[in-house]
Tab-separated table of C-alpha atoms and ligand atoms in Angstrom:
chain	number	residue	atom	x	y	z
E	1	MET	CA	-0.015	0.005	-0.004
E	2	THR	CA	1.405	3.349	-0.961
E	3	ASP	CA	1.454	5.955	1.742
E	4	THR	CA	-0.088	8.831	-0.183
E	5	ARG	CA	0.032	11.153	2.812
E	6	GLU	CA	3.788	10.918	2.588
E	7	ARG	CA	3.684	11.714	-1.105
E	8	ASP	CA	1.896	14.951	-0.359
E	9	ARG	CA	4.699	15.962	1.971
E	10	SER	CA	7.166	16.199	-0.912
E	11	ASP	CA	7.330	19.961	-0.750
E	12	VAL	CA	8.031	20.035	2.976
E	13	ALA	CA	10.958	17.632	2.796
E	14	PRO	CA	13.503	19.487	0.700
E	15	ALA	CA	16.739	17.822	-0.297
E	16	VAL	CA	19.487	18.307	2.231
E	17	ALA	CA	22.130	19.516	-0.241
E	18	GLU	CA	22.637	20.655	-3.814
E	19	LEU	CA	23.848	18.004	-6.225
E	20	GLU	CA	26.859	20.146	-7.223
E	21	THR	CA	27.924	20.427	-3.581
E	22	ILE	CA	28.087	16.672	-3.210
E	23	VAL	CA	29.697	16.040	-6.598
E	24	SER	CA	32.424	18.567	-5.893
E	25	LEU	CA	33.086	17.265	-2.349
E	26	ALA	CA	33.167	13.691	-3.715
E	27	LYS	CA	35.787	14.597	-6.292
E	28	ARG	CA	37.888	16.901	-4.112
E	29	ARG	CA	38.091	14.544	-1.138
E	30	GLY	CA	38.454	11.310	-3.150
E	31	PHE	CA	35.069	9.624	-2.883
E	32	VAL	CA	34.153	9.378	-6.584
E	33	PHE	CA	35.961	10.233	-9.823
E	34	PRO	CA	34.734	10.126	-13.457
E	35	SER	CA	36.012	6.924	-15.074
E	36	SER	CA	38.913	7.253	-17.548
E	37	GLU	CA	39.017	10.993	-16.923
E	38	ILE	CA	42.332	11.572	-18.667
E	39	TYR	CA	40.666	10.402	-21.915
E	40	GLY	CA	37.671	12.661	-21.405
E	41	GLY	CA	35.674	10.148	-19.327
E	42	ILE	CA	33.160	7.498	-20.325
E	43	ASN	CA	29.534	8.309	-19.841
E	44	ALA	CA	27.806	6.863	-16.780
E	45	VAL	CA	30.726	4.967	-15.334
E	46	TRP	CA	32.316	6.231	-12.118
E	47	ASP	CA	35.363	5.167	-10.103
E	48	TYR	CA	35.425	5.080	-6.309
E	49	GLY	CA	38.459	6.793	-4.779
E	50	PRO	CA	40.186	6.007	-1.455
E	51	LEU	CA	37.297	7.300	0.689
E	52	GLY	CA	34.544	6.168	-1.680
E	53	VAL	CA	35.665	2.569	-1.701
E	54	GLU	CA	35.595	2.579	2.121
E	55	LEU	CA	32.126	4.126	2.198
E	56	LYS	CA	30.677	1.746	-0.375
E	57	ASN	CA	32.276	-1.302	1.295
E	58	ASN	CA	30.779	-0.172	4.596
E	59	VAL	CA	27.337	0.203	2.988
E	60	LYS	CA	27.600	-3.304	1.551
E	61	ARG	CA	28.768	-4.671	4.907
E	62	ALA	CA	25.863	-2.969	6.702
E	63	TRP	CA	23.429	-4.528	4.210
E	64	TRP	CA	25.039	-7.950	4.567
E	65	ARG	CA	24.896	-7.629	8.348
E	66	ALA	CA	21.161	-6.869	8.292
E	67	MET	CA	20.243	-9.318	5.535
E	68	VAL	CA	22.536	-12.297	6.173
E	69	GLN	CA	24.547	-12.088	9.410
E	70	GLU	CA	21.674	-11.116	11.713
E	71	ARG	CA	19.199	-13.576	10.117
E	72	ASP	CA	19.124	-17.326	10.366
E	73	ASP	CA	16.733	-17.630	7.434
E	74	ILE	CA	18.898	-15.978	4.754
E	75	VAL	CA	22.133	-17.210	3.170
E	76	GLY	CA	24.564	-15.561	0.743
E	77	LEU	CA	25.562	-16.280	-2.826
E	78	ASP	CA	28.027	-14.788	-5.327
E	79	ALA	CA	27.032	-15.940	-8.803
E	80	GLY	CA	28.827	-15.098	-12.035
E	81	ILE	CA	28.086	-11.964	-14.028
E	82	LEU	CA	27.999	-14.008	-17.242
E	83	MET	CA	25.358	-16.702	-17.353
E	84	HIS	CA	23.936	-19.141	-19.887
E	85	PRO	CA	22.185	-16.904	-22.466
E	86	GLN	CA	18.973	-18.914	-22.147
E	87	VAL	CA	18.627	-17.533	-18.582
E	88	TRP	CA	17.828	-14.097	-20.039
E	89	VAL	CA	15.427	-15.428	-22.626
E	90	THR	CA	13.519	-17.328	-19.913
E	91	SER	CA	13.597	-14.446	-17.453
E	92	GLY	CA	11.884	-12.206	-20.036
E	93	HIS	CA	14.816	-9.782	-20.292
E	94	VAL	CA	15.618	-10.526	-23.953
E	95	GLY	CA	11.974	-9.915	-24.879
E	96	SER	CA	10.990	-7.081	-22.636
E	97	PHE	CA	13.814	-5.464	-20.630
E	98	SER	CA	13.578	-2.247	-22.562
E	99	ASP	CA	12.827	1.454	-22.254
E	100	PRO	CA	10.936	3.679	-24.744
E	101	LEU	CA	13.453	5.601	-26.836
E	102	VAL	CA	12.876	8.645	-29.054
E	103	GLU	CA	15.382	10.260	-31.423
E	104	CYS	CA	15.646	13.797	-32.740
E	105	ALA	CA	15.481	14.003	-36.574
E	106	THR	CA	17.971	16.881	-36.727
E	107	CYS	CA	20.594	16.522	-33.927
E	108	HIS	CA	20.088	12.722	-33.541
E	109	ARG	CA	20.180	12.906	-29.773
E	110	ARG	CA	18.320	10.079	-28.093
E	111	TYR	CA	16.118	10.326	-25.031
E	112	ARG	CA	14.172	8.091	-22.751
E	113	LEU	CA	10.609	9.132	-23.475
E	114	ASP	CA	9.485	9.388	-19.856
E	115	GLU	CA	12.390	11.697	-19.037
E	116	LEU	CA	11.545	14.330	-21.644
E	117	PRO	CA	10.221	17.647	-20.398
E	118	GLY	CA	6.438	17.414	-20.632
E	119	ALA	CA	6.377	13.632	-20.419
E	120	GLU	CA	7.296	13.060	-16.777
E	121	GLY	CA	3.850	12.014	-15.566
E	122	LEU	CA	3.016	9.640	-18.446
E	123	SER	CA	1.360	6.320	-17.570
E	124	ALA	CA	2.876	3.056	-18.712
E	125	THR	CA	0.079	2.763	-21.282
E	126	ASP	CA	0.991	6.193	-22.721
E	127	LEU	CA	4.639	5.170	-22.886
E	128	ARG	CA	3.683	2.330	-25.201
E	129	ASP	CA	1.461	4.523	-27.389
E	130	GLU	CA	3.140	5.206	-30.746
E	131	SER	CA	1.299	8.507	-31.234
E	132	VAL	CA	2.218	9.967	-27.846
E	133	VAL	CA	4.984	12.279	-29.151
E	134	GLU	CA	2.619	13.876	-31.669
E	135	ARG	CA	-0.331	13.952	-29.278
E	136	LEU	CA	1.610	15.846	-26.616
E	137	GLY	CA	3.575	17.995	-29.077
E	138	LEU	CA	6.943	16.821	-27.633
E	139	VAL	CA	10.062	18.233	-29.234
E	140	CYS	CA	13.816	17.779	-28.777
E	141	PRO	CA	14.956	19.680	-25.651
E	142	ASN	CA	18.302	20.390	-27.357
E	143	ASP	CA	17.255	22.040	-30.619
E	144	GLY	CA	13.450	21.864	-30.770
E	145	GLY	CA	13.713	19.270	-33.587
E	146	GLN	CA	11.078	16.704	-34.463
E	147	LEU	CA	11.158	13.507	-32.379
E	148	SER	CA	10.555	10.015	-33.708
E	149	ALA	CA	7.749	7.793	-32.419
E	150	PRO	CA	8.981	5.775	-29.402
E	151	ARG	CA	10.582	2.418	-30.004
E	152	ARG	CA	11.669	-0.142	-27.436
E	153	PHE	CA	15.404	-0.195	-26.662
E	154	ASN	CA	16.807	-3.275	-24.909
E	155	LEU	CA	19.055	-2.329	-22.028
E	156	MET	CA	21.282	-5.372	-21.904
E	157	PHE	CA	24.949	-5.201	-22.922
E	158	THR	CA	26.110	-8.147	-24.982
E	159	SER	CA	29.403	-9.746	-25.860
E	160	HIS	CA	30.655	-12.970	-27.398
E	161	MET	CA	32.207	-15.783	-25.432
E	162	GLY	CA	35.211	-17.491	-26.950
E	163	PRO	CA	36.979	-16.749	-30.243
E	164	VAL	CA	33.982	-17.033	-32.580
E	165	GLU	CA	31.605	-14.097	-32.891
E	166	ASP	CA	28.394	-15.719	-34.039
E	167	ASP	CA	24.896	-16.036	-32.582
E	168	GLY	CA	25.907	-19.220	-30.770
E	169	SER	CA	28.520	-17.372	-28.725
E	170	LEU	CA	26.309	-14.449	-27.677
E	171	VAL	CA	26.388	-13.677	-23.911
E	172	TYR	CA	24.694	-10.983	-21.884
E	173	PHE	CA	26.153	-8.909	-19.017
E	174	ARG	CA	23.622	-9.485	-16.243
E	175	PRO	CA	21.252	-6.539	-15.730
E	176	GLU	CA	20.292	-7.815	-12.248
E	177	THR	CA	21.776	-10.310	-9.772
E	178	ALA	CA	18.426	-12.003	-9.032
E	179	GLN	CA	18.633	-14.617	-11.806
E	180	GLY	CA	21.762	-16.101	-10.217
E	181	SER	CA	19.723	-16.833	-7.101
E	182	TYR	CA	16.902	-18.465	-9.070
E	183	VAL	CA	19.047	-20.787	-11.145
E	184	ASN	CA	20.923	-21.784	-7.956
E	185	PHE	CA	17.743	-22.292	-5.939
E	186	LYS	CA	18.165	-26.103	-5.743
E	187	ASN	CA	21.914	-25.952	-5.095
E	188	VAL	CA	21.526	-23.469	-2.245
E	189	GLN	CA	18.470	-25.056	-0.674
E	190	GLY	CA	19.925	-28.534	-0.874
E	191	SER	CA	23.343	-27.633	0.514
E	192	SER	CA	22.171	-25.251	3.243
E	193	ARG	CA	19.113	-27.420	4.159
E	194	LYS	CA	17.074	-24.258	4.609
E	195	LYS	CA	13.341	-24.702	4.955
E	196	ILE	CA	10.866	-22.335	3.436
E	197	PRO	CA	10.565	-19.428	4.135
E	198	PHE	CA	14.215	-18.651	3.453
E	199	GLY	CA	16.179	-16.159	1.383
E	200	ILE	CA	19.238	-15.909	-0.848
E	201	ALA	CA	21.153	-12.602	-0.730
E	202	GLN	CA	23.646	-11.352	-3.275
E	203	ILE	CA	25.772	-8.273	-3.809
E	204	GLY	CA	27.358	-7.720	-7.181
E	205	LYS	CA	27.864	-5.781	-10.365
E	206	SER	CA	25.021	-5.340	-12.877
E	207	PHE	CA	25.084	-3.598	-16.253
E	208	ARG	CA	22.398	-1.651	-18.088
E	209	ASN	CA	22.822	0.326	-21.288
E	210	GLU	CA	20.656	3.148	-19.888
E	211	ILE	CA	19.344	5.578	-22.519
E	212	SER	CA	19.680	8.619	-20.346
E	213	PRO	CA	22.012	7.991	-17.442
E	214	GLY	CA	22.996	10.780	-15.176
E	215	ASN	CA	22.635	12.544	-11.853
E	216	PHE	CA	26.100	11.400	-10.837
E	217	VAL	CA	26.081	7.807	-9.477
E	218	PHE	CA	22.274	7.689	-9.361
E	219	ARG	CA	21.922	6.106	-12.796
E	220	MET	CA	25.010	4.413	-14.163
E	221	ARG	CA	25.659	1.856	-16.852
E	222	GLU	CA	27.863	-0.247	-14.554
E	223	PHE	CA	26.689	-0.432	-10.952
E	224	GLU	CA	26.320	-2.673	-7.956
E	225	GLN	CA	23.151	-4.209	-6.614
E	226	MET	CA	22.232	-5.661	-3.214
E	227	GLU	CA	19.359	-8.051	-3.825
E	228	MET	CA	17.601	-10.648	-1.706
E	229	GLN	CA	15.148	-13.275	-2.951
E	230	TYR	CA	12.851	-14.611	-0.229
E	231	PHE	CA	11.211	-17.955	-1.102
E	232	VAL	CA	7.812	-18.590	0.485
E	233	ARG	CA	4.702	-20.762	0.111
E	234	PRO	CA	2.488	-19.608	-2.777
E	235	GLY	CA	-0.257	-17.069	-2.229
E	236	ASP	CA	-0.991	-15.427	1.114
E	237	ALA	CA	2.448	-16.189	2.541
E	238	ALA	CA	3.971	-13.980	-0.164
E	239	THR	CA	1.613	-11.138	0.686
E	240	ALA	CA	2.546	-11.469	4.362
E	241	ALA	CA	6.284	-11.571	3.576
E	242	PHE	CA	5.938	-8.511	1.343
E	243	ASP	CA	4.217	-6.626	4.174
E	244	GLU	CA	7.027	-7.578	6.547
E	245	TRP	CA	9.902	-6.708	4.226
E	246	LEU	CA	8.616	-3.314	3.176
E	247	PRO	CA	8.910	-1.558	6.587
E	248	GLU	CA	12.036	-3.571	7.348
E	249	ARG	CA	13.860	-2.278	4.285
E	250	ARG	CA	12.701	1.277	4.730
E	251	ALA	CA	13.892	1.204	8.357
E	252	TRP	CA	17.347	0.030	7.269
E	253	TYR	CA	18.049	3.433	5.670
E	254	SER	CA	16.977	5.307	8.814
E	255	ARG	CA	18.981	2.922	11.009
E	256	TYR	CA	22.059	4.154	9.119
E	257	GLY	CA	21.159	7.811	9.403
E	258	VAL	CA	18.747	8.819	6.627
E	259	ASP	CA	16.189	11.331	7.860
E	260	PRO	CA	12.790	9.550	7.742
E	261	SER	CA	11.125	12.699	6.361
E	262	ARG	CA	13.162	12.267	3.197
E	263	LEU	CA	11.957	8.681	2.653
E	264	ARG	CA	8.566	7.660	1.275
E	265	LEU	CA	6.842	4.679	-0.392
E	266	ARG	CA	5.415	4.583	-3.893
E	267	GLU	CA	3.345	1.753	-5.253
E	268	HIS	CA	3.572	0.844	-8.954
E	269	ALA	CA	0.311	1.212	-10.898
E	270	PRO	CA	-0.960	-2.029	-12.516
E	271	ASP	CA	0.161	-0.905	-15.980
E	272	GLU	CA	3.595	0.073	-14.674
E	273	LEU	CA	4.428	-3.330	-13.135
E	274	ALA	CA	7.428	-5.167	-14.580
E	275	HIS	CA	6.590	-8.351	-16.493
E	276	TYR	CA	7.461	-10.552	-13.500
E	277	ALA	CA	5.736	-8.586	-10.752
E	278	LYS	CA	2.366	-9.103	-9.063
E	279	LYS	CA	2.970	-6.091	-6.820
E	280	ALA	CA	5.814	-3.575	-6.417
E	281	ILE	CA	6.476	-0.749	-3.999
E	282	ASP	CA	9.519	1.480	-4.178
E	283	VAL	CA	11.260	3.068	-1.231
E	284	GLU	CA	11.998	6.548	-2.513
E	285	TYR	CA	14.392	9.238	-1.315
E	286	ARG	CA	14.180	12.970	-1.748
E	287	PHE	CA	17.244	13.456	-3.929
E	288	PRO	CA	18.372	16.996	-4.924
E	289	PHE	CA	16.720	16.243	-8.305
E	290	GLY	CA	13.406	15.045	-6.837
E	291	TRP	CA	11.837	11.935	-5.296
E	292	LYS	CA	13.463	8.859	-6.872
E	293	GLU	CA	13.644	5.125	-6.291
E	294	LEU	CA	16.176	3.831	-3.812
E	295	GLU	CA	15.008	0.272	-3.638
E	296	GLY	CA	12.144	-1.883	-4.968
E	297	ILE	CA	10.205	-4.526	-3.023
E	298	HIS	CA	8.551	-6.968	-5.444
E	299	ASN	CA	6.138	-9.866	-5.191
E	300	ARG	CA	7.396	-11.930	-8.179
E	301	GLY	CA	5.011	-14.844	-7.628
E	302	ASP	CA	6.291	-18.079	-9.182
E	303	PHE	CA	7.257	-16.292	-12.401
E	304	ASP	CA	10.989	-16.935	-12.151
E	305	LEU	CA	11.234	-20.452	-10.746
E	306	GLY	CA	8.239	-21.544	-12.797
E	307	SER	CA	9.682	-20.197	-16.076
E	308	HIS	CA	13.151	-21.662	-15.385
E	309	ALA	CA	11.637	-25.050	-14.481
E	310	ARG	CA	9.658	-25.141	-17.748
E	311	ALA	CA	12.553	-23.914	-19.930
E	312	SER	CA	15.297	-26.059	-18.410
E	313	GLY	CA	13.241	-29.182	-17.777
E	314	GLU	CA	14.613	-29.276	-14.203
E	315	ASN	CA	12.253	-29.852	-11.319
E	316	LEU	CA	12.519	-26.666	-9.230
E	317	GLU	CA	9.761	-27.640	-6.829
E	318	TYR	CA	10.253	-27.554	-3.096
E	319	PHE	CA	9.129	-30.452	-0.947
E	320	ASP	CA	7.551	-29.394	2.321
E	321	PRO	CA	8.132	-32.265	4.754
E	322	ALA	CA	5.509	-30.976	7.205
E	323	SER	CA	2.586	-30.921	4.775
E	324	GLU	CA	4.135	-33.460	2.338
E	325	GLU	CA	3.387	-31.079	-0.532
E	326	HIS	CA	5.449	-30.301	-3.592
E	327	PHE	CA	5.218	-26.743	-4.939
E	328	ILE	CA	7.052	-24.002	-6.796
E	329	PRO	CA	7.824	-21.338	-4.156
E	330	TRP	CA	6.830	-17.716	-4.688
E	331	VAL	CA	9.429	-15.015	-4.379
E	332	VAL	CA	9.445	-11.652	-2.540
E	333	GLU	CA	12.440	-9.650	-3.680
E	334	THR	CA	14.149	-6.673	-2.077
E	335	ALA	CA	16.260	-4.975	-4.756
E	336	ALA	CA	18.570	-2.130	-3.739
E	337	GLY	CA	21.544	-0.406	-5.339
E	338	ALA	CA	24.846	-0.129	-3.465
E	339	ASP	CA	25.865	3.006	-5.330
E	340	ARG	CA	22.491	4.657	-4.886
E	341	ALA	CA	22.496	3.811	-1.205
E	342	ALA	CA	26.050	5.132	-0.677
E	343	PHE	CA	25.077	8.316	-2.578
E	344	THR	CA	22.003	8.718	-0.392
E	345	PHE	CA	23.940	8.318	2.841
E	346	LEU	CA	26.475	10.850	1.573
E	347	ILE	CA	23.827	13.436	0.640
E	348	ASP	CA	21.787	12.973	3.769
E	349	ALA	CA	24.837	13.230	6.042
E	350	TRP	CA	26.005	16.548	4.589
E	351	ARG	CA	25.533	19.660	6.644
E	352	GLU	CA	27.038	23.126	6.966
E	353	GLU	CA	27.039	24.962	10.292
E	354	GLU	CA	28.598	27.949	11.996
E	355	VAL	CA	30.992	27.429	14.850
E	356	ARG	CA	32.220	30.559	16.583
E	357	GLY	CA	31.712	32.613	13.434
E	358	GLU	CA	33.418	30.068	11.177
E	359	LYS	CA	31.850	27.769	8.598
E	360	ARG	CA	32.141	24.048	9.263
E	361	VAL	CA	31.135	21.356	6.781
E	362	VAL	CA	30.303	18.032	8.431
E	363	LEU	CA	29.396	14.669	7.025
E	364	GLY	CA	27.361	13.291	9.891
E	365	LEU	CA	27.776	9.740	8.587
E	366	HIS	CA	26.768	6.854	10.837
E	367	PRO	CA	30.031	5.635	12.433
E	368	GLU	CA	29.666	2.241	10.748
E	369	LEU	CA	29.570	3.923	7.338
E	370	ALA	CA	32.317	6.513	7.884
E	371	PRO	CA	35.409	5.783	5.725
E	372	TYR	CA	37.756	6.358	8.681
E	373	LYS	CA	36.599	5.631	12.196
E	374	VAL	CA	39.414	7.572	13.814
E	375	ALA	CA	42.119	10.093	12.908
E	376	VAL	CA	45.239	10.434	15.036
E	377	LEU	CA	46.690	13.946	14.983
E	378	PRO	CA	49.924	15.214	16.596
E	379	LEU	CA	49.625	18.703	18.043
E	380	LEU	CA	53.267	19.512	17.325
E	381	LYS	CA	54.826	17.686	14.414
E	382	LYS	CA	58.249	19.187	15.227
E	383	ARG	CA	58.454	17.041	18.376
E	384	PRO	CA	59.612	13.559	17.269
E	385	GLU	CA	58.375	11.939	20.539
E	386	ILE	CA	54.829	13.248	19.864
E	387	VAL	CA	54.932	12.060	16.238
E	388	ALA	CA	56.232	8.638	17.335
E	389	MET	CA	53.506	8.300	19.941
E	390	ALA	CA	50.780	9.302	17.456
E	391	ARG	CA	52.050	6.948	14.781
E	392	ALA	CA	52.242	4.054	17.215
E	393	LEU	CA	48.697	4.748	18.382
E	394	ARG	CA	47.423	4.799	14.774
E	395	ALA	CA	49.124	1.472	14.054
E	396	ASP	CA	47.570	0.021	17.197
E	397	LEU	CA	44.056	1.226	16.341
E	398	ALA	CA	44.420	0.118	12.717
E	399	ARG	CA	44.415	-3.507	13.834
E	400	ASP	CA	40.679	-3.157	14.482
E	401	VAL	CA	39.420	-0.195	12.447
E	402	MET	CA	40.320	2.151	9.594
E	403	ALA	CA	42.543	4.756	11.252
E	404	VAL	CA	44.436	7.602	9.624
E	405	TYR	CA	47.389	9.760	10.703
E	406	ASP	CA	47.637	13.378	9.539
E	407	ASP	CA	50.134	16.100	10.447
E	408	THR	CA	49.922	18.262	7.353
E	409	ALA	CA	48.214	21.308	8.919
E	410	ALA	CA	47.434	23.037	12.192
E	411	ILE	CA	45.056	21.205	14.506
E	412	GLY	CA	41.972	23.371	13.744
E	413	LYS	CA	42.322	22.669	10.050
E	414	LEU	CA	42.963	18.966	10.644
E	415	TYR	CA	39.690	18.738	12.604
E	416	ARG	CA	37.751	20.472	9.807
E	417	ARG	CA	39.194	18.091	7.227
E	418	GLN	CA	38.104	15.079	9.242
E	419	ASP	CA	34.655	16.622	9.844
E	420	GLU	CA	34.206	17.071	6.092
E	421	ILE	CA	34.830	13.355	5.397
E	422	GLY	CA	32.782	12.161	8.366
E	423	THR	CA	35.420	10.784	10.703
E	424	PRO	CA	33.534	10.293	13.983
E	425	TRP	CA	36.542	10.526	16.327
E	426	CYS	CA	39.803	12.463	16.332
E	427	VAL	CA	42.584	11.687	18.805
E	428	THR	CA	45.173	14.397	19.530
E	429	VAL	CA	48.575	13.695	21.002
E	430	ASP	CA	50.127	16.719	22.731
E	431	VAL	CA	53.084	17.661	24.948
E	432	GLU	CA	51.256	16.596	28.089
E	433	SER	CA	50.634	13.160	26.575
E	434	LEU	CA	54.360	12.515	26.886
E	435	GLU	CA	54.110	13.005	30.633
E	436	ASP	CA	50.662	11.704	31.609
E	437	GLY	CA	50.220	9.032	28.871
E	438	ALA	CA	46.797	10.423	28.024
E	439	VAL	CA	45.350	11.854	24.786
E	440	THR	CA	42.377	14.025	23.794
E	441	VAL	CA	39.464	12.313	22.066
E	442	ARG	CA	37.234	14.725	20.138
E	443	GLU	CA	33.771	13.808	18.991
E	444	ARG	CA	32.729	14.919	15.481
E	445	ASP	CA	29.105	15.918	16.076
E	446	THR	CA	29.295	17.586	19.471
E	447	MET	CA	32.947	18.649	19.209
E	448	THR	CA	33.294	17.743	22.904
E	449	GLN	CA	36.725	16.631	24.037
E	450	ALA	CA	37.739	14.162	26.718
E	451	ARG	CA	41.074	13.165	28.119
E	452	VAL	CA	41.600	9.384	27.852
E	453	PRO	CA	44.574	7.160	28.841
E	454	LEU	CA	46.413	5.990	25.750
E	455	GLU	CA	45.687	2.311	26.420
E	456	GLY	CA	41.931	3.016	26.723
E	457	VAL	CA	41.480	4.639	23.303
E	458	GLY	CA	40.993	1.452	21.274
E	459	ARG	CA	38.366	0.068	23.704
E	460	LEU	CA	36.542	3.409	23.724
E	461	ILE	CA	36.303	3.526	19.904
E	462	LEU	CA	35.159	-0.093	19.667
E	463	ASP	CA	32.552	0.395	22.440
E	464	ARG	CA	31.170	3.501	20.731
E	465	LEU	CA	31.045	1.748	17.369
E	466	ALA	CA	29.138	-1.152	18.896
E	467	ALA	CA	26.755	1.270	20.634
E	468	SER	CA	26.111	3.084	17.311
E	469	ARG	CA	24.842	-0.163	15.812
E	470	GLY	CA	21.963	-0.166	18.271
R	501	ATP	P1	14.876	2.752	-12.251
R	501	ATP	O1	13.367	2.881	-12.257
R	501	ATP	O2	15.588	3.818	-11.428
R	501	ATP	O3	15.488	2.544	-13.589
R	501	ATP	P2	14.539	-0.011	-11.749
R	501	ATP	O4	13.141	-0.002	-11.246
R	501	ATP	O5	14.822	-0.453	-13.107
R	501	ATP	O6	15.200	1.414	-11.473
R	501	ATP	P3	15.370	-2.334	-10.332
R	501	ATP	O7	15.445	-3.134	-11.546
R	501	ATP	O8	14.266	-2.568	-9.370
R	501	ATP	O9	15.430	-0.784	-10.719
R	501	ATP	O10	16.789	-2.399	-9.597
R	501	ATP	C1	16.923	-2.392	-8.191
R	501	ATP	C2	17.814	-1.272	-7.722
R	501	ATP	O11	19.050	-1.261	-8.383
R	501	ATP	C3	17.256	0.120	-7.908
R	501	ATP	O12	16.347	0.454	-6.900
R	501	ATP	C4	18.508	0.960	-7.841
R	501	ATP	O13	18.888	1.229	-6.472
R	501	ATP	C5	19.553	0.062	-8.464
R	501	ATP	N1	19.728	0.449	-9.865
R	501	ATP	C6	18.995	0.094	-10.935
R	501	ATP	N2	19.460	0.627	-12.079
R	501	ATP	C7	20.548	1.375	-11.715
R	501	ATP	C8	21.465	2.229	-12.435
R	501	ATP	N3	21.381	2.337	-13.741
R	501	ATP	N4	22.438	2.837	-11.743
R	501	ATP	C9	22.556	2.686	-10.384
R	501	ATP	N5	21.715	1.917	-9.675
R	501	ATP	C10	20.710	1.285	-10.302
């Protein structure tokens, strides 16, 4: 059920930051770079820098923790990106994984129909209507040229496996990870001895030849997904599982810091549903460019296992020992993007505030997501004993957490730098530390400082990290 009251709140939940602010911080501080930049870049592919790779790994770890580690009914899988090409015929992707594309007769630019100015609110039926461009008087946003009628454009990238490039060697780059879980259903269920209901979780790269990618890492052509397929008894059990997963998945984003007022649910209209879905609700976030999908929760019925069983001739039924029934399980899927989630946490954590007349930019990232948990800073880098103590402390802390040492500026500036990348704790070693064996621990959000014995710092950081997990 879509919460329409929340939809109406869209104007009172403005985005937390401008897109340009986040893109520039991401580049300057080493979160995300354009791919192959020295050659002018490649559209819709992005590289994660030293801080970005930490953030994205932490997002994936937080998802795995919630979806696999903390559950005894879900197990993990890491299937190949390349699969038997028949998988994509059976799944319906070869036939219908496409978007409506229109092309300008003069400048030849191509657009996704539903992203053209004037076409944003079109229904799925409109999007399939060949006369829609004419009917709405849509023109090319670049030069006002005449646009073609929409045609379907398949989003899958293809290649050829082996040395011969003929139809028999055609392979697809997977556009979703889910199919790996379906074709491995028997292998996973048999080896793990899981009883229904149980789930298979996967994190991995997916590829889509998007017609109009953009908005930074929001829509890319190469991206990472975090998907979980939950296998249940047919019918009502799927409805019940759907109703449980929806609030659970929405809550995951708030658990890691996203302001609930910038999250809402949106149900797909019947004519908008993907070919496999009986019901679909998106968790949406208020991005700087509007409300957009973060994650989809789908009731896929027996579409996938049923289709694969018919096409492969394999028996993909589950035997329920309690009721002695054989049946094809139904699937409730939670499908999220790792890049979109990392982007969301980054945007939502950003804030600018005034401290004693000076501007301070802070990434209020949840400590579990922060690239560095702790920075060790010497107050006087000219004193070798202070530097040695700080470096030894960093090495000690680094056995448990990502810890960084920095002495390239005065302490005030070093604090600001760590605030801007979201480091929750800074530890300063000063002259007194040499005498009393204690250091100053500063907290990012409150900026409060406390004196702590050197040997207690590691425990304190680990305790606070554990407490932040809730
Ligand atoms: P959209 O409507 O934004 O194209 P979708 O409905 O096709 O997305 P799904 O197929 O449900 O998306 O994929 C699940 C999740 O994977 C999305 O919610 C999103 O977080 C992520 N995702 C999908 N396509 C992309 C992309 N091109 N770039 C980055 N993340 C993506």
